[in-house]
mmCIF file of C-alpha atoms in Angstrom:
data_model
loop_
_atom_site.group_PDB
_atom_site.id
_atom_site.type_symbol
_atom_site.label_atom_id
_atom_site.label_comp_id
_atom_site.label_asym_id
_atom_site.label_seq_id
_atom_site.Cartn_x
_atom_site.Cartn_y
_atom_site.Cartn_z
ATOM 1 C CA MET E 1 79.453 47.226 114.869
ATOM 2 C CA ALA E 2 82.217 47.504 112.274
ATOM 3 C CA THR E 3 80.459 50.333 110.577
ATOM 4 C CA THR E 4 80.026 52.219 113.851
ATOM 5 C CA GLN E 5 83.785 51.821 114.693
ATOM 6 C CA LEU E 6 84.662 53.023 111.211
ATOM 7 C CA ASP E 7 82.402 55.980 111.578
ATOM 8 C CA ARG E 8 84.170 56.791 114.733
ATOM 9 C CA LEU E 9 87.554 56.616 113.226
ATOM 10 C CA THR E 10 86.443 58.777 110.321
ATOM 11 C CA ALA E 11 84.936 61.351 112.682
ATOM 12 C CA ALA E 12 88.128 61.399 114.805
ATOM 13 C CA GLY E 13 90.223 61.882 111.653
ATOM 14 C CA GLN E 14 87.996 64.671 110.420
ATOM 15 C CA PHE E 15 88.184 66.296 113.953
ATOM 16 C CA ARG E 16 92.071 66.289 113.944
ATOM 17 C CA ILE E 17 92.222 67.779 110.354
ATOM 18 C CA GLY E 18 89.637 70.338 111.330
ATOM 19 C CA LEU E 19 91.574 71.251 114.463
ATOM 20 C CA LEU E 20 94.801 71.628 112.568
ATOM 21 C CA PHE E 21 93.054 73.960 110.064
ATOM 22 C CA ALA E 22 91.366 76.048 112.784
ATOM 23 C CA VAL E 23 94.582 76.408 114.855
ATOM 24 C CA SER E 24 96.486 77.314 111.711
ATOM 25 C CA SER E 25 93.844 79.833 110.854
ATOM 26 C CA ALA E 26 93.943 81.389 114.350
ATOM 27 C CA LEU E 27 97.787 81.533 114.158
ATOM 28 C CA ALA E 28 97.576 83.314 110.762
ATOM 29 C CA PHE E 29 94.853 85.750 112.102
ATOM 30 C CA GLY E 30 96.959 86.485 115.144
ATOM 31 C CA SER E 31 99.778 87.866 112.990
ATOM 32 C CA SER E 32 97.679 90.720 111.698
ATOM 33 C CA GLY E 33 98.109 92.953 114.798
ATOM 34 C CA PRO E 34 101.845 93.567 114.578
ATOM 35 C CA PHE E 35 101.853 94.149 110.923
ATOM 36 C CA ALA E 36 98.808 96.577 110.972
ATOM 37 C CA LYS E 37 100.360 98.321 113.989
ATOM 38 C CA ALA E 38 103.593 98.884 112.123
ATOM 39 C CA LEU E 39 101.746 100.545 109.319
ATOM 40 C CA MET E 40 99.612 102.697 111.584
ATOM 41 C CA GLU E 41 102.758 103.821 113.490
ATOM 42 C CA ALA E 42 104.163 104.844 110.069
ATOM 43 C CA GLY E 43 101.129 107.112 109.579
ATOM 44 C CA TRP E 44 98.473 104.849 108.035
ATOM 45 C CA SER E 45 94.916 105.202 109.157
ATOM 46 C CA PRO E 46 93.113 102.095 110.341
ATOM 47 C CA VAL E 47 90.808 102.037 107.331
ATOM 48 C CA ALA E 48 93.805 102.317 105.047
ATOM 49 C CA ALA E 49 95.531 99.371 106.741
ATOM 50 C CA ALA E 50 92.259 97.368 106.473
ATOM 51 C CA THR E 51 91.800 98.244 102.808
ATOM 52 C CA ALA E 52 95.325 97.307 101.958
ATOM 53 C CA ARG E 53 94.930 94.036 103.898
ATOM 54 C CA LEU E 54 91.607 92.973 102.272
ATOM 55 C CA ALA E 55 92.708 94.106 98.794
ATOM 56 C CA GLY E 56 95.990 92.342 99.135
ATOM 57 C CA GLY E 57 94.279 89.128 100.337
ATOM 58 C CA ALA E 58 91.699 89.414 97.481
ATOM 59 C CA PHE E 59 94.535 89.631 94.894
ATOM 60 C CA ALA E 60 96.293 86.623 96.364
ATOM 61 C CA MET E 61 93.151 84.563 96.492
ATOM 62 C CA ILE E 62 92.221 85.479 92.882
ATOM 63 C CA VAL E 63 95.603 84.198 91.731
ATOM 64 C CA PHE E 64 95.438 81.082 93.847
ATOM 65 C CA ALA E 65 91.765 80.280 93.058
ATOM 66 C CA SER E 66 92.392 80.831 89.281
ATOM 67 C CA ILE E 67 95.074 78.127 89.455
ATOM 68 C CA VAL E 68 93.517 75.497 91.733
ATOM 69 C CA ARG E 69 89.757 76.201 90.960
ATOM 70 C CA PRO E 70 89.423 77.951 87.611
ATOM 71 C CA GLY E 71 85.593 78.116 87.873
ATOM 72 C CA TRP E 72 85.497 80.058 91.204
ATOM 73 C CA ALA E 73 84.115 83.256 89.646
ATOM 74 C CA ARG E 74 81.126 81.385 88.175
ATOM 75 C CA GLU E 75 80.486 79.814 91.549
ATOM 76 C CA ALA E 76 80.722 83.137 93.353
ATOM 77 C CA ILE E 77 78.201 84.711 90.754
ATOM 78 C CA ARG E 78 75.773 81.799 91.146
ATOM 79 C CA HIS E 79 75.845 82.387 94.894
ATOM 80 C CA THR E 80 75.941 86.263 94.750
ATOM 81 C CA ARG E 81 73.718 86.847 97.799
ATOM 82 C CA MET E 82 75.845 84.584 100.101
ATOM 83 C CA VAL E 83 79.222 85.996 98.892
ATOM 84 C CA ILE E 84 77.982 89.566 99.277
ATOM 85 C CA ALA E 85 76.704 88.840 102.744
ATOM 86 C CA TYR E 86 79.948 87.130 103.791
ATOM 87 C CA GLY E 87 82.108 89.921 102.458
ATOM 88 C CA LEU E 88 79.993 92.726 104.046
ATOM 89 C CA VAL E 89 79.267 91.005 107.541
ATOM 90 C CA PRO E 90 82.123 88.622 108.699
ATOM 91 C CA ILE E 91 84.889 90.287 106.635
ATOM 92 C CA ALA E 92 84.334 94.027 106.233
ATOM 93 C CA GLY E 93 81.958 94.443 109.241
ATOM 94 C CA ALA E 94 84.062 92.707 111.857
ATOM 95 C CA GLN E 95 87.143 94.889 111.076
ATOM 96 C CA LEU E 96 85.311 98.142 110.803
ATOM 97 C CA PHE E 97 83.225 97.690 113.989
ATOM 98 C CA TYR E 98 86.428 96.485 115.905
ATOM 99 C CA TYR E 99 88.382 99.608 114.621
ATOM 100 C CA ASN E 100 85.558 101.906 115.762
ATOM 101 C CA ALA E 101 85.434 100.136 119.160
ATOM 102 C CA VAL E 102 89.114 100.763 119.638
ATOM 103 C CA ALA E 103 88.502 104.404 119.027
ATOM 104 C CA HIS E 104 86.300 104.513 122.155
ATOM 105 C CA LEU E 105 87.680 101.757 124.296
ATOM 106 C CA SER E 106 91.151 100.398 125.331
ATOM 107 C CA VAL E 107 92.314 97.661 122.994
ATOM 108 C CA GLY E 108 91.950 94.960 125.587
ATOM 109 C CA VAL E 109 88.356 95.771 126.263
ATOM 110 C CA ALA E 110 87.549 96.035 122.474
ATOM 111 C CA LEU E 111 89.088 92.545 121.828
ATOM 112 C CA LEU E 112 87.369 90.990 124.854
ATOM 113 C CA LEU E 113 83.928 92.281 123.523
ATOM 114 C CA GLU E 114 84.711 90.890 120.001
ATOM 115 C CA TYR E 115 85.720 87.513 121.345
ATOM 116 C CA THR E 116 82.494 87.110 123.245
ATOM 117 C CA ALA E 117 81.503 85.572 119.818
ATOM 118 C CA PRO E 118 81.576 81.957 121.112
ATOM 119 C CA ILE E 119 78.849 82.813 123.732
ATOM 120 C CA LEU E 120 76.739 84.136 120.937
ATOM 121 C CA VAL E 121 77.354 81.042 118.862
ATOM 122 C CA VAL E 122 76.451 78.819 121.775
ATOM 123 C CA GLY E 123 73.313 80.742 122.492
ATOM 124 C CA TRP E 124 72.173 80.838 118.899
ATOM 125 C CA LEU E 125 72.675 77.021 118.334
ATOM 126 C CA TRP E 126 70.842 76.442 121.624
ATOM 127 C CA ALA E 127 67.932 78.542 120.575
ATOM 128 C CA THR E 128 67.642 77.195 117.026
ATOM 129 C CA THR E 129 68.333 73.487 117.592
ATOM 130 C CA ARG E 130 66.759 73.127 121.035
ATOM 131 C CA HIS E 131 69.765 71.252 122.186
ATOM 132 C CA ARG E 132 70.889 72.423 125.497
ATOM 133 C CA PRO E 133 74.669 72.442 125.826
ATOM 134 C CA SER E 134 76.103 70.312 128.597
ATOM 135 C CA PRO E 135 77.410 71.752 131.876
ATOM 136 C CA MET E 136 80.852 70.965 130.904
ATOM 137 C CA THR E 137 80.438 72.855 127.648
ATOM 138 C CA PHE E 138 79.196 75.866 129.536
ATOM 139 C CA ALA E 139 82.215 75.524 131.956
ATOM 140 C CA GLY E 140 84.571 75.266 128.934
ATOM 141 C CA VAL E 141 83.192 78.470 127.353
ATOM 142 C CA GLY E 142 83.299 80.294 130.654
ATOM 143 C CA LEU E 143 86.944 79.300 131.364
ATOM 144 C CA ALA E 144 87.963 80.225 127.820
ATOM 145 C CA VAL E 145 86.595 83.720 128.102
ATOM 146 C CA ALA E 146 88.053 84.193 131.516
ATOM 147 C CA GLY E 147 91.457 83.185 130.153
ATOM 148 C CA ILE E 148 91.127 85.676 127.290
ATOM 149 C CA MET E 149 90.425 88.363 129.968
ATOM 150 C CA LEU E 150 93.763 87.477 131.612
ATOM 151 C CA VAL E 151 95.663 87.286 128.272
ATOM 152 C CA LEU E 152 94.321 90.742 127.273
ATOM 153 C CA ASN E 153 94.944 92.186 130.694
ATOM 154 C CA VAL E 154 91.789 94.193 130.380
ATOM 155 C CA PHE E 155 91.800 95.369 134.009
ATOM 156 C CA THR E 156 94.941 97.632 133.398
ATOM 157 C CA GLY E 157 94.297 101.078 132.025
ATOM 158 C CA ALA E 158 90.930 100.125 130.735
ATOM 159 C CA HIS E 159 88.401 102.922 129.849
ATOM 160 C CA ILE E 160 84.809 102.210 128.787
ATOM 161 C CA ASN E 161 81.893 104.044 127.287
ATOM 162 C CA ILE E 162 78.641 102.905 125.994
ATOM 163 C CA VAL E 163 79.327 103.813 122.284
ATOM 164 C CA GLY E 164 82.500 101.747 122.274
ATOM 165 C CA VAL E 165 80.669 98.791 123.952
ATOM 166 C CA GLY E 166 77.994 98.936 121.184
ATOM 167 C CA TRP E 167 80.754 98.877 118.409
ATOM 168 C CA GLY E 168 82.542 96.006 120.284
ATOM 169 C CA LEU E 169 79.358 93.904 120.507
ATOM 170 C CA ALA E 170 78.615 94.641 116.806
ATOM 171 C CA ALA E 171 82.088 93.188 116.019
ATOM 172 C CA ALA E 172 81.170 90.168 118.133
ATOM 173 C CA VAL E 173 78.039 89.515 116.084
ATOM 174 C CA CYS E 174 80.054 89.795 112.901
ATOM 175 C CA ALA E 175 82.549 87.375 114.288
ATOM 176 C CA ALA E 176 79.726 84.889 115.224
ATOM 177 C CA CYS E 177 78.369 85.255 111.641
ATOM 178 C CA TYR E 178 81.750 84.204 110.323
ATOM 179 C CA PHE E 179 81.509 80.856 112.133
ATOM 180 C CA MET E 180 77.810 80.252 111.254
ATOM 181 C CA MET E 181 78.000 81.286 107.664
ATOM 182 C CA SER E 182 81.168 79.375 106.991
ATOM 183 C CA ASN E 183 79.514 76.292 108.415
ATOM 184 C CA ARG E 184 76.392 76.839 106.309
ATOM 185 C CA VAL E 185 78.403 76.912 103.156
ATOM 186 C CA SER E 186 80.329 73.773 104.155
ATOM 187 C CA THR E 187 77.274 71.774 104.973
ATOM 188 C CA ALA E 188 74.616 73.224 102.615
ATOM 189 C CA GLY E 189 76.404 75.453 100.171
ATOM 190 C CA ASP E 190 74.982 73.811 97.016
ATOM 191 C CA GLY E 191 78.296 73.735 95.224
ATOM 192 C CA LEU E 192 79.943 76.904 96.788
ATOM 193 C CA ASN E 193 83.509 75.763 97.496
ATOM 194 C CA PRO E 194 85.413 77.445 100.439
ATOM 195 C CA ILE E 195 88.009 78.870 98.105
ATOM 196 C CA SER E 196 85.361 80.505 96.011
ATOM 197 C CA LEU E 197 83.637 81.932 99.092
ATOM 198 C CA ALA E 198 86.870 83.298 100.498
ATOM 199 C CA THR E 199 87.853 84.850 97.164
ATOM 200 C CA GLY E 200 84.544 86.484 96.493
ATOM 201 C CA GLY E 201 84.079 87.593 100.042
ATOM 202 C CA LEU E 202 87.501 89.265 100.221
ATOM 203 C CA ILE E 203 86.733 91.085 96.917
ATOM 204 C CA VAL E 204 83.476 92.396 98.339
ATOM 205 C CA GLY E 205 85.014 93.241 101.726
ATOM 206 C CA ALA E 206 87.840 95.205 100.132
ATOM 207 C CA ALA E 207 85.410 97.135 97.949
ATOM 208 C CA ALA E 208 83.218 97.958 100.921
ATOM 209 C CA VAL E 209 85.957 99.147 103.212
ATOM 210 C CA GLY E 210 87.714 101.033 100.422
ATOM 211 C CA LEU E 211 84.550 102.746 99.433
ATOM 212 C CA LEU E 212 84.078 104.111 102.995
ATOM 213 C CA GLY E 213 87.451 105.633 102.795
ATOM 214 C CA ILE E 214 87.076 107.058 99.272
ATOM 215 C CA THR E 215 83.762 108.607 100.032
ATOM 216 C CA GLY E 216 85.170 110.287 103.083
ATOM 217 C CA VAL E 217 82.894 108.445 105.526
ATOM 218 C CA MET E 218 86.042 107.244 107.318
ATOM 219 C CA GLN E 219 89.669 108.585 107.034
ATOM 220 C CA LEU E 220 91.729 106.993 104.346
ATOM 221 C CA LYS E 221 95.437 107.908 104.771
ATOM 222 C CA PHE E 222 98.377 106.115 103.180
ATOM 223 C CA THR E 223 102.059 106.846 103.544
ATOM 224 C CA ALA E 224 105.292 105.481 101.866
ATOM 225 C CA SER E 225 107.291 105.919 105.058
ATOM 226 C CA PRO E 226 109.441 103.028 106.202
ATOM 227 C CA VAL E 227 108.061 100.685 108.899
ATOM 228 C CA THR E 228 109.793 98.946 111.803
ATOM 229 C CA ILE E 229 109.144 95.249 112.353
ATOM 230 C CA ALA E 230 111.129 92.959 114.815
ATOM 231 C CA GLY E 231 113.638 95.712 115.171
ATOM 232 C CA PHE E 232 114.317 96.018 111.441
ATOM 233 C CA THR E 233 113.327 99.054 109.347
ATOM 234 C CA THR E 234 111.882 97.932 105.977
ATOM 235 C CA SER E 235 109.590 99.158 103.173
ATOM 236 C CA TRP E 236 105.836 99.598 103.892
ATOM 237 C CA LEU E 237 105.309 96.901 101.125
ATOM 238 C CA VAL E 238 106.584 94.167 103.506
ATOM 239 C CA PRO E 239 103.692 94.532 106.108
ATOM 240 C CA VAL E 240 101.129 95.080 103.319
ATOM 241 C CA ILE E 241 102.134 91.891 101.445
ATOM 242 C CA ALA E 242 102.315 89.929 104.794
ATOM 243 C CA LEU E 243 98.865 91.258 105.820
ATOM 244 C CA GLY E 244 97.273 90.233 102.418
ATOM 245 C CA LEU E 245 98.817 86.728 102.381
ATOM 246 C CA ILE E 246 98.926 85.433 106.004
ATOM 247 C CA PRO E 247 96.124 86.908 108.226
ATOM 248 C CA THR E 248 93.740 87.312 105.256
ATOM 249 C CA ALA E 249 93.985 85.035 102.250
ATOM 250 C CA LEU E 250 95.489 82.029 104.204
ATOM 251 C CA ALA E 251 93.542 82.601 107.398
ATOM 252 C CA TYR E 252 90.067 82.835 105.910
ATOM 253 C CA THR E 253 90.572 79.832 103.711
ATOM 254 C CA LEU E 254 91.895 77.632 106.504
ATOM 255 C CA GLY E 255 89.209 78.941 108.794
ATOM 256 C CA ILE E 256 86.389 77.917 106.435
ATOM 257 C CA LEU E 257 87.847 74.441 106.016
ATOM 258 C CA GLY E 258 88.284 74.045 109.797
ATOM 259 C CA ILE E 259 84.791 75.102 110.577
ATOM 260 C CA ALA E 260 83.456 72.503 108.142
ATOM 261 C CA ARG E 261 84.934 69.736 110.327
ATOM 262 C CA LEU E 262 84.634 71.166 113.823
ATOM 263 C CA LYS E 263 81.188 72.919 113.532
ATOM 264 C CA PRO E 264 80.605 76.454 114.679
ATOM 265 C CA ARG E 265 80.491 76.018 118.414
ATOM 266 C CA PHE E 266 83.754 74.388 119.070
ATOM 267 C CA ALA E 267 85.409 76.197 116.059
ATOM 268 C CA SER E 268 84.459 79.525 117.553
ATOM 269 C CA LEU E 269 86.272 78.514 120.921
ATOM 270 C CA VAL E 270 89.282 77.371 119.067
ATOM 271 C CA GLY E 271 89.262 80.818 117.412
ATOM 272 C CA LEU E 272 90.066 82.211 120.901
ATOM 273 C CA SER E 273 93.566 81.016 120.503
ATOM 274 C CA GLU E 274 93.961 83.816 117.990
ATOM 275 C CA VAL E 275 94.474 86.133 120.940
ATOM 276 C CA MET E 276 97.296 84.062 122.468
ATOM 277 C CA PHE E 277 98.998 83.860 119.011
ATOM 278 C CA ALA E 278 98.602 87.691 118.607
ATOM 279 C CA VAL E 279 100.399 88.182 121.959
ATOM 280 C CA LEU E 280 103.174 85.806 120.861
ATOM 281 C CA ALA E 281 103.449 87.614 117.507
ATOM 282 C CA ALA E 282 103.584 91.037 119.275
ATOM 283 C CA TRP E 283 106.406 89.712 121.503
ATOM 284 C CA ILE E 284 108.426 88.404 118.514
ATOM 285 C CA LEU E 285 107.769 91.171 115.999
ATOM 286 C CA LEU E 286 107.253 94.218 118.178
ATOM 287 C CA GLY E 287 109.220 93.174 121.386
ATOM 288 C CA GLU E 288 106.156 93.506 123.626
ATOM 289 C CA ALA E 289 106.893 91.383 126.806
ATOM 290 C CA ILE E 290 104.517 88.545 127.790
ATOM 291 C CA THR E 291 103.506 88.797 131.545
ATOM 292 C CA LEU E 292 103.032 85.909 133.934
ATOM 293 C CA ILE E 293 99.337 86.721 134.063
ATOM 294 C CA GLN E 294 99.027 86.463 130.276
ATOM 295 C CA ALA E 295 100.823 83.076 130.466
ATOM 296 C CA VAL E 296 98.334 81.844 133.069
ATOM 297 C CA GLY E 297 95.472 83.124 130.908
ATOM 298 C CA GLY E 298 96.733 81.134 127.950
ATOM 299 C CA ALA E 299 96.647 77.954 130.118
ATOM 300 C CA VAL E 300 93.229 78.725 131.276
ATOM 301 C CA VAL E 301 92.053 79.169 127.641
ATOM 302 C CA LEU E 302 93.475 75.816 126.777
ATOM 303 C CA LEU E 303 91.813 74.112 129.756
ATOM 304 C CA GLY E 304 88.522 75.682 128.688
ATOM 305 C CA LEU E 305 88.884 74.241 125.188
ATOM 306 C CA ALA E 306 89.604 70.781 126.490
ATOM 307 C CA LEU E 307 86.482 70.929 128.699
ATOM 308 C CA ALA E 308 84.356 72.241 125.828
ATOM 309 C CA ARG E 309 85.584 69.455 123.545
ATOM 310 C CA GLN E 310 84.827 66.806 126.142
ATOM 311 C CA GLY E 311 81.411 68.350 126.611
ATOM 312 C CA ASP E 312 80.827 68.154 122.847
ATOM 313 C CA ARG E 313 81.959 64.485 122.787
ATOM 314 C CA ASN E 314 79.517 63.630 125.652
ATOM 315 C CA GLU E 315 76.637 65.317 123.873
ATOM 316 C CA GLN E 316 77.435 63.476 120.651
ATOM 317 C CA GLU E 317 77.662 60.097 122.369
ATOM 318 C CA SER E 318 74.309 60.770 124.249
ATOM 319 C CA ARG E 319 72.577 61.741 121.046
ATOM 320 C CA THR E 320 74.019 58.646 119.197
ATOM 321 C CA ILE E 321 72.698 56.374 121.972
ATOM 322 C CA ALA E 322 69.318 57.983 122.046
ATOM 323 C CA GLU E 323 69.014 57.626 118.224
ATOM 324 C CA ALA E 324 70.031 54.032 118.333
ATOM 325 C CA CYS E 325 67.590 53.207 121.183
ATOM 326 C CA TRP E 326 64.675 55.230 119.708
ATOM 327 C CA PRO E 327 63.308 52.733 117.130
ATOM 328 C CA ASP E 328 63.276 50.022 119.853
ATOM 329 C CA ALA E 329 61.255 52.047 122.344
ATOM 330 C CA PRO E 330 57.850 50.666 123.066
ATOM 331 C CA GLY E 331 55.193 51.870 120.629
ATOM 332 C CA GLN E 332 57.694 53.777 118.260
ATOM 333 C CA ASN E 333 57.806 53.104 114.641
ATOM 334 C CA ALA E 334 56.069 49.756 115.242
ATOM 335 C CA THR E 335 53.752 48.072 112.811
ATOM 336 C CA PRO E 336 50.075 47.110 113.881
ATOM 337 C CA GLU E 337 51.166 43.549 114.117
ATOM 338 C CA GLN E 338 53.920 44.379 116.567
ATOM 339 C CA THR E 339 51.536 46.456 118.819
ATOM 340 C CA ILE E 340 48.637 43.931 118.967
ATOM 341 C CA SER E 341 48.963 41.469 121.794
ATOM 342 C CA PRO E 342 48.891 37.801 120.710
ATOM 343 C CA GLY E 343 46.239 36.996 123.233
#
C-alpha cells in the first residue's frame, strides 16, 4: 500500500513538472509568429526566416550543449538515423509544409489543419496499442480542436483549395511525429539525451531548409532593413536572435522534456495552447487585438484539456486495477496444485 501511494505521488510530481515544461514550450513556440512576421514585413522570404530561425537555434544549442553535455556530438553520431529523421520531419518538414499551406490557404485554416495533430496522435496510439480512448478523452480532444477554431477565427475571410489542404495535413503529420518521436527518445532512446537530440535535429533542420533556398527550390531572400516590433523600430538582428533562442532552442528542448513526462497524447493537446500564446504575443508585440470569440475559444481549449486529462487519469486507474486483479483471476497464472480440486 505504501509503495502504491509513493508511486502515485511520484507520478503526480512528474506530471506537474511535465506540464510546466510543455506549457513553457508552447509559450516559447507561440512567440515565433510575431518575430517571423516582423522579418517578412521587412522583405524576408518565409524560407529565409525559417533558415535564420533554425540556424540561430542550432548555434545556441551547440553552445549550450557543449557546456552542459560535452558528449552531445558523439551521442548524436551514434544515433545518426534518429537525429536525421527528427531534423527532417518534425523540425524542417513541419515548417516547410506549413509555409506552403499558408501560400494557398488563409493563415487560420492552415494553422487549424496543422493543429489536427492531436487527433492523429490519438488515432495512432489507439491503432498501435489497442487501447481505446475513453469517451471523456474523445470529448476533450473535440472541445480543444473546436476551441482552436474559435481562437483562429477560421470562418472569417477563409479561402480553401485542395493543394493547400494537402500541405496543411502534411504539416499535421510532421507535428504528430514531433510528439511521437520525442517520446520514443525519452522512453527508449538508448542513451540519446533530449539536449543531444534537439541540438543535432536543429543542425539537420537548418541545413535542409537552407539547402532548399540555396538550390533555388524555394525563394531565399534576406534584407538588412529595420524591423518594427511592439511599436519600436530596431535592427533585423533582434528578431533573428529572438527566433533562434526562444521559439527554437528553448522551445524544442523544453518540449522534449515535457513529452517524456506527459506522454504523446496529452502532450499534443497541451501543445494546442501554443495558438493561444501566439495570439497573446501578436497582441503584445504587434498590437493585434484579441476578440471576444478568441477569448471564448481559449476557455474552450482549457476545458478540453481538463476533460482529456481526466480521461487519461480514469484510463490509467482502470488499467492499474485490471493489472492488480489479473493474477488473482480464476485459472490465471495458477500452479497445477492451485487448480486441482482437493476432493
